[in-house]
């Protein structure tokens, strides 16, 4: 009896010892990994980037073929074209309303950048992380640093630089749950005497966003366009964010919320622009 | 002896690249396919019972690739997947399944629980400061993500089971012949 109990105690002790040695080795391993974290990530990026690019293009082509079958109501190509056209028109409206100019014929983000002395770095999307974070193929060697705004050619806000490595960067999309940006609501029937309506757009995860902190007494409508207000000094003002689709008003709450149809679309993002000197400008 | 770990590492690396490039274009309502997790789960599920060392090895490799290709700090997924591997093996041994008789129901249920648990814990670890985010994970997109991943996992399970069954049959035939 004593012998068996002694052996079981010994066995237990051995198990604990094993567990603790594994835990210690694991802690040291993780600690060392984190010291060289950026080098490891950059090395793997460099190693896998040619294959990743090939697969990315293959996926793009296949999704282009499959999309019409998966969604018979919307022919992918036409839809894409219309969306881009729509975004261009919306940016024209927002610019005309913001500046009061009625003669500007076309608006292009690159032209707008020149007006505001913005320096941009063009980058391509190379990957996607499940947590609303994308990878782009430009890094610190191109002058990119954390916090820089990322936009599309049409002037649609995508997000900001979250982490920078030598040859690539991670972009936190505005749909990431940690993302909050200040916006102003551009109403369809804007009265110049009406005060400006401001709010914040929060990330909801899974590529969705919502409007928050709009005072209950302020009137917003479905179809109103949200543009950046640059209060938080991360994004330049008048960039497109999304469109209000459903207003959620509750008298018991001091603020109203709204569902937003976001304008950014990762799948169709051919080229993105990182504004490298916005913070310095402000 | 070195062939198995080598193949495992290569497979995980290949799946990590595939997940981060090819399947980027196949996101449905925010539902993303986690190929590395599916592969990890399959390896652990079909590994011999009480074979904890191999299960932990899969967890380390899978976790490392998950962390490398994400913006999370290195190590989060390793620790979480090690916990998952331990839970899967413990549950399997408590189910007292007959040797090499893997049921689809057990697989699907275990996968569901592990996937949901892993996603929520990862969310908690990443957004540790903002706790309410864990609760906002329960959305339509998350449900679609679960179904999307479950579909591919079950598909892979059926293929693997067929391969495992064939291997067992060949073993039994050779044993019978040796007698």
Coordinates of C-alpha atoms in Angstrom, one line a residue:
Chain A
X1 CA 0.0 0.0 0.0
X2 CA 2.7 2.4 1.1
X3 CA 4.9 1.4 -1.9
X4 CA 2.1 2.0 -4.4
X5 CA 1.2 5.4 -2.8
X6 CA 4.8 6.4 -2.8
X7 CA 5.2 5.5 -6.5
X8 CA 2.0 7.4 -7.4
X9 CA 3.4 10.5 -5.6
X10 CA 6.6 10.1 -7.4
X11 CA 4.7 9.8 -10.7
X12 CA 2.8 13.0 -9.9
X13 CA 6.0 14.8 -9.0
X14 CA 7.5 13.7 -12.3
X15 CA 4.5 15.0 -14.2
X16 CA 4.6 18.3 -12.4
X17 CA 8.3 18.6 -13.1
X18 CA 7.7 17.8 -16.8
X19 CA 4.9 20.3 -17.0
X20 CA 7.0 23.1 -15.4
X21 CA 10.1 22.3 -17.6
X22 CA 7.9 22.5 -20.7
X23 CA 6.3 25.7 -19.5
X24 CA 9.7 27.3 -18.8
X25 CA 11.1 26.2 -22.2
X26 CA 8.0 27.6 -23.9
X27 CA 8.2 30.9 -22.0
X28 CA 11.9 31.3 -23.0
X29 CA 11.1 30.3 -26.6
X30 CA 8.3 32.9 -26.8
X31 CA 10.5 35.6 -25.2
X32 CA 13.3 35.0 -27.7
X33 CA 10.8 35.0 -30.6
X34 CA 9.4 38.3 -29.5
X35 CA 12.9 39.9 -29.3
X36 CA 13.4 39.1 -33.0
X37 CA 9.7 39.5 -33.9
X38 CA 10.0 42.1 -36.6
X39 CA 13.0 40.4 -38.2
X40 CA 11.3 37.0 -38.2
X41 CA 8.1 38.5 -39.7
X42 CA 10.1 40.4 -42.4
X43 CA 12.2 37.3 -43.2
X44 CA 9.1 35.2 -43.7
X45 CA 7.5 37.9 -45.8
X46 CA 10.6 38.2 -48.1
X47 CA 10.7 34.4 -48.4
X48 CA 7.1 33.9 -49.2
X49 CA 6.3 37.1 -51.0
X50 CA 6.8 35.8 -54.6
X51 CA 4.6 32.7 -53.9
X52 CA 2.1 34.8 -52.0
X53 CA 1.8 37.3 -54.9
X54 CA 1.2 34.4 -57.3
X55 CA -1.5 32.9 -55.1
X56 CA -3.1 36.3 -54.5
X57 CA -3.4 36.9 -58.3
X58 CA -4.7 33.4 -58.8
X59 CA -7.3 34.0 -56.1
X60 CA -8.3 37.3 -57.7
X61 CA -8.8 35.6 -61.1
X62 CA -10.7 32.7 -59.6
X63 CA -13.0 34.9 -57.5
X64 CA -13.6 37.0 -60.6
X65 CA -14.8 33.9 -62.5
X66 CA -16.8 32.5 -59.6
X67 CA -18.4 35.7 -58.4
X68 CA -21.0 35.8 -61.2
X69 CA -22.0 32.3 -60.4
X70 CA -22.1 32.9 -56.6
X71 CA -24.0 36.0 -57.0
X72 CA -26.1 35.8 -60.1
X73 CA -27.8 39.1 -59.5
X74 CA -24.7 41.1 -59.6
X75 CA -22.2 40.7 -62.4
X76 CA -19.0 41.2 -60.6
X77 CA -17.2 43.3 -63.2
X78 CA -20.1 45.6 -63.8
X79 CA -20.7 46.0 -60.2
X80 CA -17.1 46.9 -59.5
X81 CA -17.1 49.5 -62.3
X82 CA -20.3 51.0 -61.0
X83 CA -19.0 51.2 -57.5
X84 CA -15.9 53.0 -58.6
X85 CA -17.9 55.4 -60.7
X86 CA -20.2 56.0 -57.8
X87 CA -17.3 56.6 -55.4
X88 CA -15.8 59.1 -57.9
X89 CA -19.1 60.9 -58.1
X90 CA -19.5 61.0 -54.4
X91 CA -16.0 62.4 -53.9
X92 CA -16.8 65.1 -56.5
X93 CA -20.0 66.0 -54.6
X94 CA -18.1 66.0 -51.3
X95 CA -15.4 68.2 -52.7
X96 CA -17.8 70.6 -54.3
X97 CA -19.9 70.9 -51.2
X98 CA -16.8 71.3 -49.0
X99 CA -15.1 74.0 -51.1
X100 CA -18.2 75.6 -52.6
X101 CA -16.6 75.4 -56.0
X102 CA -18.9 74.6 -58.8
X103 CA -16.6 74.5 -61.7
X104 CA -14.3 71.7 -60.8
X105 CA -14.9 69.0 -63.4
X106 CA -13.1 66.0 -62.1
X107 CA -11.6 64.8 -58.8
X108 CA -8.9 62.4 -58.4
X109 CA -7.2 61.6 -55.1
X110 CA -3.7 62.0 -56.6
X111 CA -4.7 65.5 -57.8
X112 CA -6.1 66.3 -54.4
X113 CA -2.8 65.2 -52.8
X114 CA -0.9 67.5 -55.0
X115 CA -3.2 70.4 -54.0
X116 CA -2.5 69.6 -50.3
X117 CA 1.2 68.9 -50.7
X118 CA 0.7 65.3 -49.6
X119 CA 3.3 62.7 -50.4
X120 CA 2.0 59.3 -51.1
X121 CA 3.5 55.8 -51.5
X122 CA 1.5 53.5 -53.8
X123 CA 1.2 49.9 -52.4
X124 CA -0.6 46.7 -53.3
X125 CA -2.5 44.5 -51.0
X126 CA -0.7 41.1 -50.5
X127 CA -2.6 39.5 -47.7
X128 CA -5.4 39.6 -45.2
X129 CA -5.5 38.8 -41.5
X130 CA -8.8 37.7 -40.0
X131 CA -8.9 40.6 -37.6
X132 CA -9.6 43.3 -40.2
X133 CA -5.9 43.9 -40.9
X134 CA -4.3 43.7 -44.3
X135 CA -0.7 43.5 -45.5
X136 CA 0.7 45.8 -48.1
X137 CA 4.0 45.4 -50.0
X138 CA 5.7 48.6 -48.8
X139 CA 7.5 49.1 -45.5
X140 CA 9.9 51.3 -43.6
X141 CA 12.4 51.2 -46.5
X142 CA 9.8 53.3 -48.5
X143 CA 9.4 55.8 -45.7
X144 CA 6.2 54.4 -44.2
X145 CA 5.7 54.6 -40.4
X146 CA 3.0 53.7 -37.9
X147 CA -0.2 55.7 -37.9
X148 CA 0.0 56.9 -41.5
X149 CA -3.4 57.0 -43.3
X150 CA -4.1 54.6 -46.1
X151 CA -6.6 55.5 -48.8
X152 CA -7.7 54.3 -52.2
X153 CA -7.4 56.2 -55.5
X154 CA -11.0 57.3 -55.2
X155 CA -10.3 58.9 -51.9
X156 CA -11.9 56.2 -49.8
X157 CA -10.4 55.7 -46.3
X158 CA -9.1 52.2 -45.7
X159 CA -7.3 52.5 -42.4
X160 CA -4.0 53.4 -40.9
X161 CA -0.6 51.8 -40.7
X162 CA -0.6 49.5 -37.6
X163 CA 2.9 47.9 -37.8
X164 CA 5.8 48.5 -40.1
X165 CA 8.5 46.1 -41.1
X166 CA 11.4 46.7 -43.5
X167 CA 9.7 45.5 -46.6
X168 CA 6.0 45.3 -45.8
X169 CA 3.4 46.8 -43.4
X170 CA 0.2 45.9 -41.7
X171 CA -2.8 48.2 -42.2
X172 CA -5.6 48.3 -39.6
X173 CA -8.8 48.7 -41.5
X174 CA -11.4 51.1 -40.2
X175 CA -13.6 48.1 -39.6
X176 CA -11.1 46.8 -37.0
X177 CA -12.6 46.8 -33.5
X178 CA -9.9 49.1 -32.3
X179 CA -10.6 51.7 -34.9
X180 CA -12.4 54.9 -34.2
X181 CA -12.4 57.8 -36.6
X182 CA -14.1 61.2 -36.5
X183 CA -16.5 61.9 -39.3
X184 CA -18.9 64.5 -40.4
X185 CA -22.3 63.7 -41.9
X186 CA -22.9 65.2 -45.3
X187 CA -26.6 65.4 -45.8
X188 CA -28.3 65.0 -49.2
X189 CA -30.3 68.1 -48.7
X190 CA -27.7 70.2 -46.9
X191 CA -28.9 73.6 -45.6
X192 CA -25.9 75.9 -45.3
X193 CA -27.3 77.5 -42.2
X194 CA -27.6 74.1 -40.4
X195 CA -24.8 73.3 -38.0
X196 CA -22.4 70.6 -39.0
X197 CA -23.2 67.1 -37.7
X198 CA -20.3 65.2 -36.4
X199 CA -20.0 61.7 -35.1
X200 CA -17.5 58.8 -34.9
X201 CA -17.3 55.7 -37.0
X202 CA -16.3 52.6 -35.0
X203 CA -15.1 49.3 -36.4
X204 CA -17.4 46.4 -35.8
X205 CA -15.1 43.6 -37.0
X206 CA -15.7 41.4 -40.1
X207 CA -15.4 44.4 -42.5
X208 CA -18.3 46.3 -41.0
X209 CA -18.5 49.7 -39.4
X210 CA -21.1 51.7 -37.5
X211 CA -21.8 55.3 -36.8
X212 CA -21.9 56.4 -33.1
X213 CA -22.0 59.5 -30.9
X214 CA -24.4 61.5 -33.0
X215 CA -26.7 63.6 -30.7
X216 CA -30.3 62.5 -30.6
X217 CA -31.6 65.9 -31.5
X218 CA -29.6 66.0 -34.7
X219 CA -31.3 64.8 -37.8
X220 CA -29.6 62.2 -40.0
X221 CA -31.1 60.3 -42.8
X222 CA -30.6 57.1 -44.6
X223 CA -28.4 57.7 -47.6
X224 CA -26.3 60.4 -46.0
X225 CA -22.6 60.3 -46.7
X226 CA -19.9 60.1 -44.1
X227 CA -16.6 61.9 -44.7
X228 CA -13.6 62.3 -42.5
X229 CA -13.5 65.4 -40.4
X230 CA -9.8 65.2 -39.4
X231 CA -10.5 66.2 -35.8
X232 CA -8.2 63.4 -34.6
X233 CA -5.5 64.4 -37.0
X234 CA -5.0 60.9 -38.4
X235 CA -6.9 61.2 -41.6
X236 CA -7.0 64.2 -43.9
X237 CA -10.5 65.8 -44.1
X238 CA -13.2 65.1 -46.8
X239 CA -12.2 61.5 -47.4
X240 CA -15.1 59.1 -48.1
X241 CA -16.0 56.6 -45.3
X242 CA -19.5 55.2 -46.0
X243 CA -23.2 55.7 -46.4
X244 CA -25.9 55.5 -43.7
X245 CA -28.2 52.5 -44.3
X246 CA -30.2 52.3 -41.1
X247 CA -30.6 54.6 -38.2
X248 CA -30.9 53.2 -34.7
X249 CA -32.4 55.8 -32.4
X250 CA -33.3 55.2 -28.8
X251 CA -34.8 58.0 -26.7
X252 CA -33.2 56.5 -23.6
X253 CA -29.7 56.9 -25.0
X254 CA -28.0 60.2 -25.4
X255 CA -26.6 59.4 -28.7
X256 CA -28.0 57.7 -31.9
X257 CA -26.2 55.1 -33.9
X258 CA -26.5 54.0 -37.5
X259 CA -25.5 51.1 -39.7
X260 CA -23.1 52.1 -42.4
X261 CA -22.4 50.7 -45.8
X262 CA -18.6 51.1 -46.0
X263 CA -17.0 52.3 -49.2
X264 CA -13.7 50.4 -48.8
X265 CA -13.5 47.0 -50.4
X266 CA -10.4 44.9 -49.8
X267 CA -11.2 42.4 -52.7
X268 CA -11.2 45.1 -55.3
X269 CA -8.4 47.3 -53.9
X270 CA -5.9 47.3 -56.7
X271 CA -3.7 50.0 -55.4
X272 CA -3.7 51.8 -52.1
X273 CA -1.9 55.1 -51.2
X274 CA -0.1 55.7 -47.9
X275 CA 0.0 59.4 -47.1
X276 CA 3.5 59.8 -45.7
X277 CA 3.6 63.4 -44.6
X278 CA 0.1 64.2 -43.3
X279 CA 1.1 64.3 -39.6
X280 CA 4.0 66.5 -40.3
X281 CA 1.8 68.8 -42.3
X282 CA -0.6 69.3 -39.4
Chain B
X1 CA 12.5 10.4 -37.9
X2 CA 13.0 14.0 -39.2
X3 CA 10.7 13.5 -42.2
X4 CA 7.4 13.8 -40.3
X5 CA 8.2 17.2 -38.6
X6 CA 9.7 18.5 -41.8
X7 CA 6.6 17.6 -43.8
X8 CA 4.4 19.1 -41.0
X9 CA 6.3 22.4 -41.1
X10 CA 6.2 22.6 -44.9
X11 CA 2.5 21.8 -44.9
X12 CA 1.7 24.5 -42.3
X13 CA 3.8 27.0 -44.2
X14 CA 2.1 26.3 -47.5
X15 CA -1.3 26.5 -45.9
X16 CA -0.4 29.8 -44.2
X17 CA 0.6 31.3 -47.5
X18 CA -2.5 30.0 -49.2
X19 CA -4.7 31.4 -46.4
X20 CA -3.2 34.8 -46.5
X21 CA -3.2 35.2 -50.3
X22 CA -5.5 32.9 -52.3
X23 CA -8.4 32.7 -49.8
X24 CA -8.3 36.5 -49.2
X25 CA -10.6 36.7 -52.1
X26 CA -13.1 34.3 -50.7
X27 CA -14.3 36.2 -47.6
X28 CA -18.1 35.8 -47.2
X29 CA -19.8 38.4 -45.1
X30 CA -16.7 38.8 -43.1
X31 CA -16.2 35.1 -42.6
X32 CA -12.5 34.2 -43.1
X33 CA -11.2 30.7 -43.7
X34 CA -8.6 29.6 -41.1
X35 CA -6.8 26.8 -43.0
X36 CA -4.0 26.6 -40.4
X37 CA -6.5 25.9 -37.6
X38 CA -8.3 23.3 -39.7
X39 CA -5.0 21.5 -40.5
X40 CA -3.9 21.7 -36.9
X41 CA -7.2 20.3 -35.7
X42 CA -7.0 17.4 -38.2
X43 CA -3.4 16.5 -37.2
X44 CA -4.3 16.5 -33.5
X45 CA -7.5 14.7 -34.0
X46 CA -6.0 11.9 -36.0
X47 CA -2.9 11.6 -33.9
X48 CA -2.7 8.6 -31.6
X49 CA -4.4 8.9 -28.2
X50 CA -2.1 10.2 -25.4
X51 CA 0.3 11.3 -28.0
X52 CA 0.7 14.7 -26.4
X53 CA 4.2 15.5 -27.6
X54 CA 3.1 15.4 -31.2
X55 CA -0.1 17.4 -30.5
X56 CA 2.0 20.1 -28.8
X57 CA 4.5 20.1 -31.7
X58 CA 1.6 20.8 -34.1
X59 CA 0.4 23.5 -31.8
X60 CA 3.8 25.2 -31.8
X61 CA 4.2 25.1 -35.6
X62 CA 0.6 26.1 -36.4
X63 CA 0.6 28.8 -33.7
X64 CA 3.9 30.2 -35.0
X65 CA 2.6 30.5 -38.5
X66 CA -0.6 32.0 -37.4
X67 CA 1.2 34.6 -35.4
X68 CA 3.8 35.4 -38.1
X69 CA 1.1 36.1 -40.7
X70 CA -1.0 38.1 -38.3
X71 CA -0.3 41.3 -36.4
X72 CA -0.5 39.6 -33.0
X73 CA 2.5 39.2 -30.9
X74 CA 4.4 36.0 -31.5
X75 CA 3.4 33.4 -29.0
X76 CA -0.3 34.1 -28.4
X77 CA -1.6 31.5 -30.9
X78 CA 1.1 29.0 -29.8
X79 CA -0.1 29.1 -26.2
X80 CA -3.8 29.0 -27.2
X81 CA -3.3 26.1 -29.6
X82 CA -1.3 24.2 -27.0
X83 CA -4.3 24.5 -24.7
X84 CA -6.6 23.5 -27.5
X85 CA -4.4 20.4 -28.3
X86 CA -4.5 19.4 -24.7
X87 CA -8.3 19.8 -24.5
X88 CA -8.9 17.9 -27.8
X89 CA -6.7 14.9 -26.7
X90 CA -8.3 14.9 -23.2
X91 CA -11.8 14.9 -24.7
X92 CA -10.9 12.2 -27.1
X93 CA -9.6 9.9 -24.4
X94 CA -12.6 10.6 -22.3
X95 CA -14.9 9.7 -25.2
X96 CA -13.2 6.3 -25.2
X97 CA -13.4 6.0 -28.9
X98 CA -12.4 2.7 -30.4
X99 CA -9.0 2.8 -31.9
X100 CA -9.0 4.4 -35.4
X101 CA -12.8 4.7 -35.4
X102 CA -13.2 8.4 -35.7
X103 CA -16.8 9.5 -35.8
X104 CA -17.9 12.5 -37.9
X105 CA -20.2 13.7 -35.0
X106 CA -17.3 13.7 -32.5
X107 CA -15.1 15.5 -35.0
X108 CA -17.7 18.2 -35.9
X109 CA -18.6 18.9 -32.3
X110 CA -15.1 19.0 -31.1
X111 CA -14.1 21.2 -34.0
X112 CA -17.0 23.6 -33.3
X113 CA -16.1 24.0 -29.7
X114 CA -12.4 24.3 -30.3
X115 CA -12.8 26.8 -33.1
X116 CA -15.3 29.0 -31.2
X117 CA -13.1 28.8 -28.0
X118 CA -9.9 29.6 -30.0
X119 CA -11.5 32.6 -31.8
X120 CA -12.9 34.1 -28.6
X121 CA -9.7 33.6 -26.6
X122 CA -7.7 35.1 -29.4
X123 CA -10.0 38.0 -29.5
X124 CA -9.7 38.4 -25.7
X125 CA -5.9 38.2 -25.9
X126 CA -5.6 40.8 -28.7
X127 CA -8.1 43.2 -27.3
X128 CA -7.3 42.5 -23.7
X129 CA -7.7 46.1 -22.7
X130 CA -11.2 46.4 -24.2
X131 CA -13.1 43.5 -22.8
X132 CA -16.6 44.2 -24.3
X133 CA -15.1 43.3 -27.7
X134 CA -15.3 39.6 -26.8
X135 CA -19.1 39.9 -26.8
X136 CA -19.3 41.8 -30.0
X137 CA -17.5 38.8 -31.7
X138 CA -21.0 37.1 -31.6
X139 CA -22.2 38.5 -34.9
X140 CA -23.7 37.1 -38.2
X141 CA -20.2 37.3 -39.7
X142 CA -18.8 35.1 -36.9
X143 CA -21.6 32.5 -37.5
X144 CA -20.8 32.5 -41.2
X145 CA -17.1 32.1 -40.4
X146 CA -17.9 29.1 -38.2
X147 CA -20.0 27.4 -40.9
X148 CA -17.5 28.2 -43.6
X149 CA -14.6 26.7 -41.6
X150 CA -16.7 23.7 -40.4
X151 CA -17.6 22.9 -44.1
X152 CA -13.9 22.8 -45.1
X153 CA -13.0 20.9 -41.9
X154 CA -15.6 18.2 -42.5
X155 CA -14.5 17.9 -46.1
X156 CA -10.9 17.4 -45.0
X157 CA -12.0 15.0 -42.3
X158 CA -13.8 12.7 -44.8
X159 CA -10.7 12.6 -47.0
X160 CA -8.4 12.0 -44.1
X161 CA -10.7 9.3 -42.6
X162 CA -10.7 7.5 -45.9
X163 CA -6.9 7.6 -46.0
X164 CA -6.6 6.5 -42.3
X165 CA -9.0 3.7 -42.9
X166 CA -7.1 2.5 -45.9
X167 CA -3.9 2.5 -43.9
X168 CA -5.5 0.5 -41.1
X169 CA -6.9 -2.0 -43.6
X170 CA -3.5 -2.5 -45.2
X171 CA -1.9 -2.9 -41.8
X172 CA -4.5 -5.6 -40.8
X173 CA -4.1 -7.5 -44.1
X174 CA -0.3 -7.5 -43.6
X175 CA -0.7 -8.7 -40.0
X176 CA -3.1 -11.4 -41.1
X177 CA -0.7 -12.5 -43.8
X178 CA 2.2 -12.6 -41.3
X179 CA 0.2 -14.9 -39.1

